[in-house]
CSV table of C-alpha atoms in Angstrom, one decimal:
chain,number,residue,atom,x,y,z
A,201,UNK,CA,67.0,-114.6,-7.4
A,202,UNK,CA,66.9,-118.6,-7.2
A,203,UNK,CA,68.5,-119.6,-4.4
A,204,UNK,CA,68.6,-123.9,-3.8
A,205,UNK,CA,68.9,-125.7,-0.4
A,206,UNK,CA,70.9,-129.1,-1.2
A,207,UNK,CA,70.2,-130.6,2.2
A,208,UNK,CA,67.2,-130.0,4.6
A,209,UNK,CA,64.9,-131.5,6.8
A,210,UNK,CA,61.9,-129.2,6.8
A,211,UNK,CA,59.9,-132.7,6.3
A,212,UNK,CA,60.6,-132.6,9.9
A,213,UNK,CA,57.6,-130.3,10.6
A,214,UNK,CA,54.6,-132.1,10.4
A,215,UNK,CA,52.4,-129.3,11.7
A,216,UNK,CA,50.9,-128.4,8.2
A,217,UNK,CA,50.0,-125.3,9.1
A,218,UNK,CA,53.8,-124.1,10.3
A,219,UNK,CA,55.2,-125.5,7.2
A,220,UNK,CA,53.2,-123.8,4.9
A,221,UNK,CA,54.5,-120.7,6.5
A,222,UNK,CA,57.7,-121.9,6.7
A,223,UNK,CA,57.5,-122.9,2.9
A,224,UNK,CA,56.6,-119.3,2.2
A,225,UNK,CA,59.3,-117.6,4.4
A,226,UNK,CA,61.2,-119.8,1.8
A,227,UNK,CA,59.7,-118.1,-1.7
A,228,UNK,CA,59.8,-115.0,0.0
A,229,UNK,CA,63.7,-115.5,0.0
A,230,UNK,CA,64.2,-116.6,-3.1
A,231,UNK,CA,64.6,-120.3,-2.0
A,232,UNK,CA,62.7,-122.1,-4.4
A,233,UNK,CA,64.6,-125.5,-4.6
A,234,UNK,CA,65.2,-128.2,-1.3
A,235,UNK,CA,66.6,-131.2,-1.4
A,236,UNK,CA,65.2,-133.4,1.1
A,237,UNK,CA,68.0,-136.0,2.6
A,238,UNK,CA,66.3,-139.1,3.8
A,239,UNK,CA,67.5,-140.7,7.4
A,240,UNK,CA,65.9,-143.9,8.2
A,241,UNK,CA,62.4,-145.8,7.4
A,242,UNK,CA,60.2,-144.0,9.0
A,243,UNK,CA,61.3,-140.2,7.1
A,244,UNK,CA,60.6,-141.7,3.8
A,245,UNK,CA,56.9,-141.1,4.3
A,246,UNK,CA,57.5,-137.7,5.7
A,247,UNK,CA,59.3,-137.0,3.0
A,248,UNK,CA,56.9,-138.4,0.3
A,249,UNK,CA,54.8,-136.2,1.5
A,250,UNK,CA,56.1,-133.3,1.5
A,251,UNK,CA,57.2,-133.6,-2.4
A,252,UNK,CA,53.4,-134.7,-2.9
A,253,UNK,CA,52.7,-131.5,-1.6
A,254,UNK,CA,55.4,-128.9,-3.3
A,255,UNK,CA,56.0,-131.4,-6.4
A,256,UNK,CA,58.1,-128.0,-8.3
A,257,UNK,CA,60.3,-127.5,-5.3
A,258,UNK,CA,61.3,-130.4,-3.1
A,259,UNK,CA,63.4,-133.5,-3.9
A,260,UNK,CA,63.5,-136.5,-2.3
A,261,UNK,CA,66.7,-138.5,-1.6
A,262,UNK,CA,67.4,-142.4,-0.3
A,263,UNK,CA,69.5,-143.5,2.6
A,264,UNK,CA,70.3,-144.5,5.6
A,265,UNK,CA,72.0,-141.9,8.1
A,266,UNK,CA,75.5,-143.5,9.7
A,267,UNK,CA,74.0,-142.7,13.4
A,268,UNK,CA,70.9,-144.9,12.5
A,269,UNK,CA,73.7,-147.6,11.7
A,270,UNK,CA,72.7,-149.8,14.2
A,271,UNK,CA,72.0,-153.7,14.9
A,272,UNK,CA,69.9,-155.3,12.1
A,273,UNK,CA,70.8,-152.3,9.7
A,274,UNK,CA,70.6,-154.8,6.8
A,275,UNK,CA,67.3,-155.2,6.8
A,276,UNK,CA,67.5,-151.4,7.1
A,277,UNK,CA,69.1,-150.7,4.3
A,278,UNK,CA,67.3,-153.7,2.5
A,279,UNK,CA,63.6,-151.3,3.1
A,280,UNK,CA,65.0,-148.1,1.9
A,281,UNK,CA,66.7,-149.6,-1.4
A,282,UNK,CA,63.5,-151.1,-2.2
A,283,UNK,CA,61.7,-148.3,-2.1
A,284,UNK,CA,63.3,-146.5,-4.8
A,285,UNK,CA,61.9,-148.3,-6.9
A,286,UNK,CA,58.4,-146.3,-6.5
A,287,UNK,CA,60.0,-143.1,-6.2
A,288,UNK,CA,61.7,-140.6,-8.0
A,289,UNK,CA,64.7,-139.7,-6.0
A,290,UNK,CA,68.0,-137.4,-6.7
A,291,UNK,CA,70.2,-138.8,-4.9
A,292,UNK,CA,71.3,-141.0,-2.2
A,293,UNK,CA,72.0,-139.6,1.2
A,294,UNK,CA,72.6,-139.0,3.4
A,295,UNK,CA,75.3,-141.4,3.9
A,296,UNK,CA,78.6,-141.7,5.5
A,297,UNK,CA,80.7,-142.3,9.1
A,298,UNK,CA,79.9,-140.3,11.6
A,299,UNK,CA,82.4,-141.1,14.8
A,300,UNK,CA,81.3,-138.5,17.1
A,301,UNK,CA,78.2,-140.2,18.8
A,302,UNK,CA,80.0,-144.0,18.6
A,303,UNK,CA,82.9,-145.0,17.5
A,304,UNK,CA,82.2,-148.8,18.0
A,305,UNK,CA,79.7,-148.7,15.2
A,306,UNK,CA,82.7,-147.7,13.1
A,307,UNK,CA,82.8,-151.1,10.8
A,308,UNK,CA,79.0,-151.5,9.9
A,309,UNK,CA,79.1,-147.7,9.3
A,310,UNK,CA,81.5,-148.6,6.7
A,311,UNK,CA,79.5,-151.4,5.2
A,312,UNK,CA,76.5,-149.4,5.3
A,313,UNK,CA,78.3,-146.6,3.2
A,314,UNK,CA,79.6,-149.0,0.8
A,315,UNK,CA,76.5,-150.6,-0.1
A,316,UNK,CA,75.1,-147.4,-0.4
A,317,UNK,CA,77.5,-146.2,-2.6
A,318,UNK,CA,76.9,-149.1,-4.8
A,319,UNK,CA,73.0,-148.1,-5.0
A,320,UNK,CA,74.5,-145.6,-6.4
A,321,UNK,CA,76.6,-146.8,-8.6
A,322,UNK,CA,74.4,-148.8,-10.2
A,323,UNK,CA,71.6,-145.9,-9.9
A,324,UNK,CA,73.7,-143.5,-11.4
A,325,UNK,CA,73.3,-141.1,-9.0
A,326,UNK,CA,75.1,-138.9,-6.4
A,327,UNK,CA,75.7,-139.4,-3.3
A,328,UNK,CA,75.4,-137.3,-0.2
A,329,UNK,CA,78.2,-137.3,2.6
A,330,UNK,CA,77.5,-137.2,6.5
A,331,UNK,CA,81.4,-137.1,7.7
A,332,UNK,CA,81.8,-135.6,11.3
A,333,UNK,CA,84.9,-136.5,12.8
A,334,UNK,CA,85.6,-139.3,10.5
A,335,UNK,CA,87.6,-137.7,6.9
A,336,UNK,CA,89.9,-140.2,7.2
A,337,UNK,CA,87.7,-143.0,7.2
A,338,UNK,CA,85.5,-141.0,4.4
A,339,UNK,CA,88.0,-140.7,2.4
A,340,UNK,CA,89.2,-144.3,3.2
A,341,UNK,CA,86.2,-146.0,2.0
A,342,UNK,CA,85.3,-143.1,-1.2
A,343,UNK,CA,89.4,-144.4,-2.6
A,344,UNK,CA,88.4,-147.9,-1.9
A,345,UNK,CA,85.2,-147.5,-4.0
A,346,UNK,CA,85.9,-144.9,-6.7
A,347,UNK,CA,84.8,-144.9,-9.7
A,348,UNK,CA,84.6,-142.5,-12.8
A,349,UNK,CA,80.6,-141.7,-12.3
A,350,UNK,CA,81.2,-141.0,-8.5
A,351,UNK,CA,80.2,-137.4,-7.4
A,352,UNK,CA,78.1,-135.9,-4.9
A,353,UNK,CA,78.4,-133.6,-1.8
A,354,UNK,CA,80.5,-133.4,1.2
A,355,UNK,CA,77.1,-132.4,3.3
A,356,UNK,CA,78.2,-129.8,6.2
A,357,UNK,CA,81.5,-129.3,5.1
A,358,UNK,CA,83.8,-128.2,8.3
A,359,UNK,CA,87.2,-129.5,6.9
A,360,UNK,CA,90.1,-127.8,6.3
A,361,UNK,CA,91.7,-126.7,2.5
A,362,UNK,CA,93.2,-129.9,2.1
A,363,UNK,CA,90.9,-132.0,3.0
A,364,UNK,CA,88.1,-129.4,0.9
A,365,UNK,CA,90.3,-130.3,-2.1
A,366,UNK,CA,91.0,-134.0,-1.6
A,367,UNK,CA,87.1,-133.9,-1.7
A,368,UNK,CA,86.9,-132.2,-5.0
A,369,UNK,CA,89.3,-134.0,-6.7
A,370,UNK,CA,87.2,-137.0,-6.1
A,371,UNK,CA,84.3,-135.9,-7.6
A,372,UNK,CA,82.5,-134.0,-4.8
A,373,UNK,CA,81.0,-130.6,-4.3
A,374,UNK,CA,81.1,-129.0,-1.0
A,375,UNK,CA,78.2,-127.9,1.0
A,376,UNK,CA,78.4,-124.8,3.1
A,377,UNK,CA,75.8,-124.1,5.7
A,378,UNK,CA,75.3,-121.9,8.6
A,379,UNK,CA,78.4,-123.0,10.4
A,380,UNK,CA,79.9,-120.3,8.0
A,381,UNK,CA,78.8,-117.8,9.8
A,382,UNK,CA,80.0,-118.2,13.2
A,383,UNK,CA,83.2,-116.1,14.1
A,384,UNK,CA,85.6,-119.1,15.4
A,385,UNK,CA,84.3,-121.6,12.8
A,386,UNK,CA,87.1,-120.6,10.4
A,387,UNK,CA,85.4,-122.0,7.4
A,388,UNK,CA,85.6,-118.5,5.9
A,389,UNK,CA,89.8,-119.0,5.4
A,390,UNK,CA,88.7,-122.3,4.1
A,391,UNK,CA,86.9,-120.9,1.0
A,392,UNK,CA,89.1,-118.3,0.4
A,393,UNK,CA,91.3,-120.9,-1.0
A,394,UNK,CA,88.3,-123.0,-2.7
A,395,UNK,CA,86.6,-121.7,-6.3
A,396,UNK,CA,83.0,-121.0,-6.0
A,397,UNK,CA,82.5,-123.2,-8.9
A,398,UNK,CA,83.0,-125.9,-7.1
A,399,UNK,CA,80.2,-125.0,-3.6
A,400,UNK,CA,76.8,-125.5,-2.8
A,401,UNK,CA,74.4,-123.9,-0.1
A,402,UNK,CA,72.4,-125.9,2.6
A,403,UNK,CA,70.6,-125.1,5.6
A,404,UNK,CA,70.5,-128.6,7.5
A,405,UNK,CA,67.4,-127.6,8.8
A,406,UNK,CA,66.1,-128.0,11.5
A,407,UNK,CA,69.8,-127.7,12.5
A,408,UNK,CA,72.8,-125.2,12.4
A,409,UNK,CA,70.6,-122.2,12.4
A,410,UNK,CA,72.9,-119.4,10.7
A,411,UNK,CA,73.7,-116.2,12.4
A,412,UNK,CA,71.6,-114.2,13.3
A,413,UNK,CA,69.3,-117.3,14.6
A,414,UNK,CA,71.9,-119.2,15.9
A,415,UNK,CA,71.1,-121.3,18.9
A,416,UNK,CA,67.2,-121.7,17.8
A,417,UNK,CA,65.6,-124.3,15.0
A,418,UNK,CA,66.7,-123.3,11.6
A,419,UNK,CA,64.8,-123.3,8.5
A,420,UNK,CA,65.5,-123.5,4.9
A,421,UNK,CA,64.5,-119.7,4.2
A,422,UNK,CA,67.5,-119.0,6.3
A,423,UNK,CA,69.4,-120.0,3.5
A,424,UNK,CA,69.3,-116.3,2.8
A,425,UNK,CA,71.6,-115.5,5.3
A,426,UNK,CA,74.2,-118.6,4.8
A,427,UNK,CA,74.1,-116.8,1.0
A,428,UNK,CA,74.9,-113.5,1.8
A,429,UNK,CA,77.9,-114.2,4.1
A,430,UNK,CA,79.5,-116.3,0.9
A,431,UNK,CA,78.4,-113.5,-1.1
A,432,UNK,CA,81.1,-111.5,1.6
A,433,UNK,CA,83.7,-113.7,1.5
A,434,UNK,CA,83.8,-114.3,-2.2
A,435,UNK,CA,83.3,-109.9,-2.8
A,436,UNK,CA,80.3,-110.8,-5.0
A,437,UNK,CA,76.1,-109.8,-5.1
A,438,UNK,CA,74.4,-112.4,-3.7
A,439,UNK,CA,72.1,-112.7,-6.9
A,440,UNK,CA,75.4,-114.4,-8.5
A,441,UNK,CA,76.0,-116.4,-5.3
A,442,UNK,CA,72.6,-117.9,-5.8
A,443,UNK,CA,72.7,-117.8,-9.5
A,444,UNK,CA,76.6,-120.1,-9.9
A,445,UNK,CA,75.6,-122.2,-6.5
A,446,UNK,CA,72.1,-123.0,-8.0
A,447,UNK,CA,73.7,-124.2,-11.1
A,448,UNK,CA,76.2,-126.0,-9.4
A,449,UNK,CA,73.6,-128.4,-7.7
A,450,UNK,CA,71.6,-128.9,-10.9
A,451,UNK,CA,74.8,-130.6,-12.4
A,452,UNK,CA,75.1,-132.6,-9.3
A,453,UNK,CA,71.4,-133.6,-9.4
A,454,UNK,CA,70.2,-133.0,-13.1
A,455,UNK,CA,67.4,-131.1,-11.9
């Protein structure tokens, strides 16, 4: 069983010794590929890093998160773009509005996304969504700057079937973490109404711990249990879960 992790920050450990164990906790559940989401400056090193040291399992992304939208984000946004250049990256993320921390930053969080949506435009390359408390003003900017090559993931999704559908009819997969699994989240209704063909699994890690490790740091070998509880709603073995959700992120990232 290959099960892939589209968005987590286990760069976040930086005691060697704990990651490699986390890192093995991972093989040991199958979870073979991460995909790294970048958040400022100072995580592209962290990242770098930890590609350097599992080069057949992790993958790096580019951007700036909308809460590091802040004063002199330009110059920001200016350091991360032009470190693509020495870097193989898969994407660009994670990006978006995110309106429950401060919704004064609402207008440079918009320019931020839509420059960063250019880079990938022009990089030909997904593009990974941070919305929380903001799909309208997602969706506002993603019309606005459309295009046929646009696709990506709706990072975290916690929307409802309408707005899970707007998202794929614009190009955009949707990325289910451990939030499925708590009782009142309700996402489970949500995906009985939304193909499997068109989800992917994430941890978020060190965040959103799944059940039954909700409350304490999550980890990408976790995945595992975000898996199995899709595996219940859709009525299928997990080994296809991982198996049609795998494959569904190596269109989005070509890896």
């Amino acid at each position: 069983m290959l099960l892939t992790d589209t968005h987590t920050h286990q760069y976040y450990e930086k005691d060697l010794e704990k990651r490699a164990e986390q890192m093995q906790r991972c093989f040991d559940n199958g979870v073979k590929r991460l995909f790294l989401p970048n958040v400022d400056v100072a995580s592209i090193a962290m990242i770098d890093e930890m590609v350097k040291s599992y080069p057949e399992n992790c993958f790096a992304m580019a951007g700036l998160h909308p809460c590091d939208v802040k004063e002199g984000y330009r110059d920001v946004l200016a350091q991360i773009y032009n470190s693509i250049a020495d870097r193989k990256i898969y994407a660009i993320g994670e990006i978006g509005i995110d309106l429950y921390w401060d919704k004064t930053t609402l207008a440079i969080q918009q320019d931020a996304f839509k420059q960063q949506i250019e880079w990938a435009k022009q990089l030909d390359l997904p593009f990974v969504i941070h919305c929380r408390e903001a799909f309208d003003e997602v969706f506002e900017v993603l019309e606005e700057t459309n295009h046929e090559k646009m696709r990506g993931i709706f990072h975290c999704f916690t929307g409802n079937v309408a707005q899970g559908k707007r998202a794929i009819d614009l190009g955009f997969y949707l990325g289910i973490g451990g939030v499925v699994t708590y009782k009142k989240a309700g996402l489970d209704s949500v995906l009985y109404e939304i193909p499997l063909e068109h989800i992917v699994l994430e941890t978020d890690s060190p965040y959103l711990a799944p059940v039954p490790f909700r409350g304490k740091p999550n980890e990408s070998s976790y995945l595992l249990h975000v898996a199995q509880k899709v595996a219940d709603i859709y009525v299928k073995d997990i080994e296809e879960i991982a198996e049609i959700t795998t494959e569904n992120s190596r269109k989005i990232f070509g890896v």
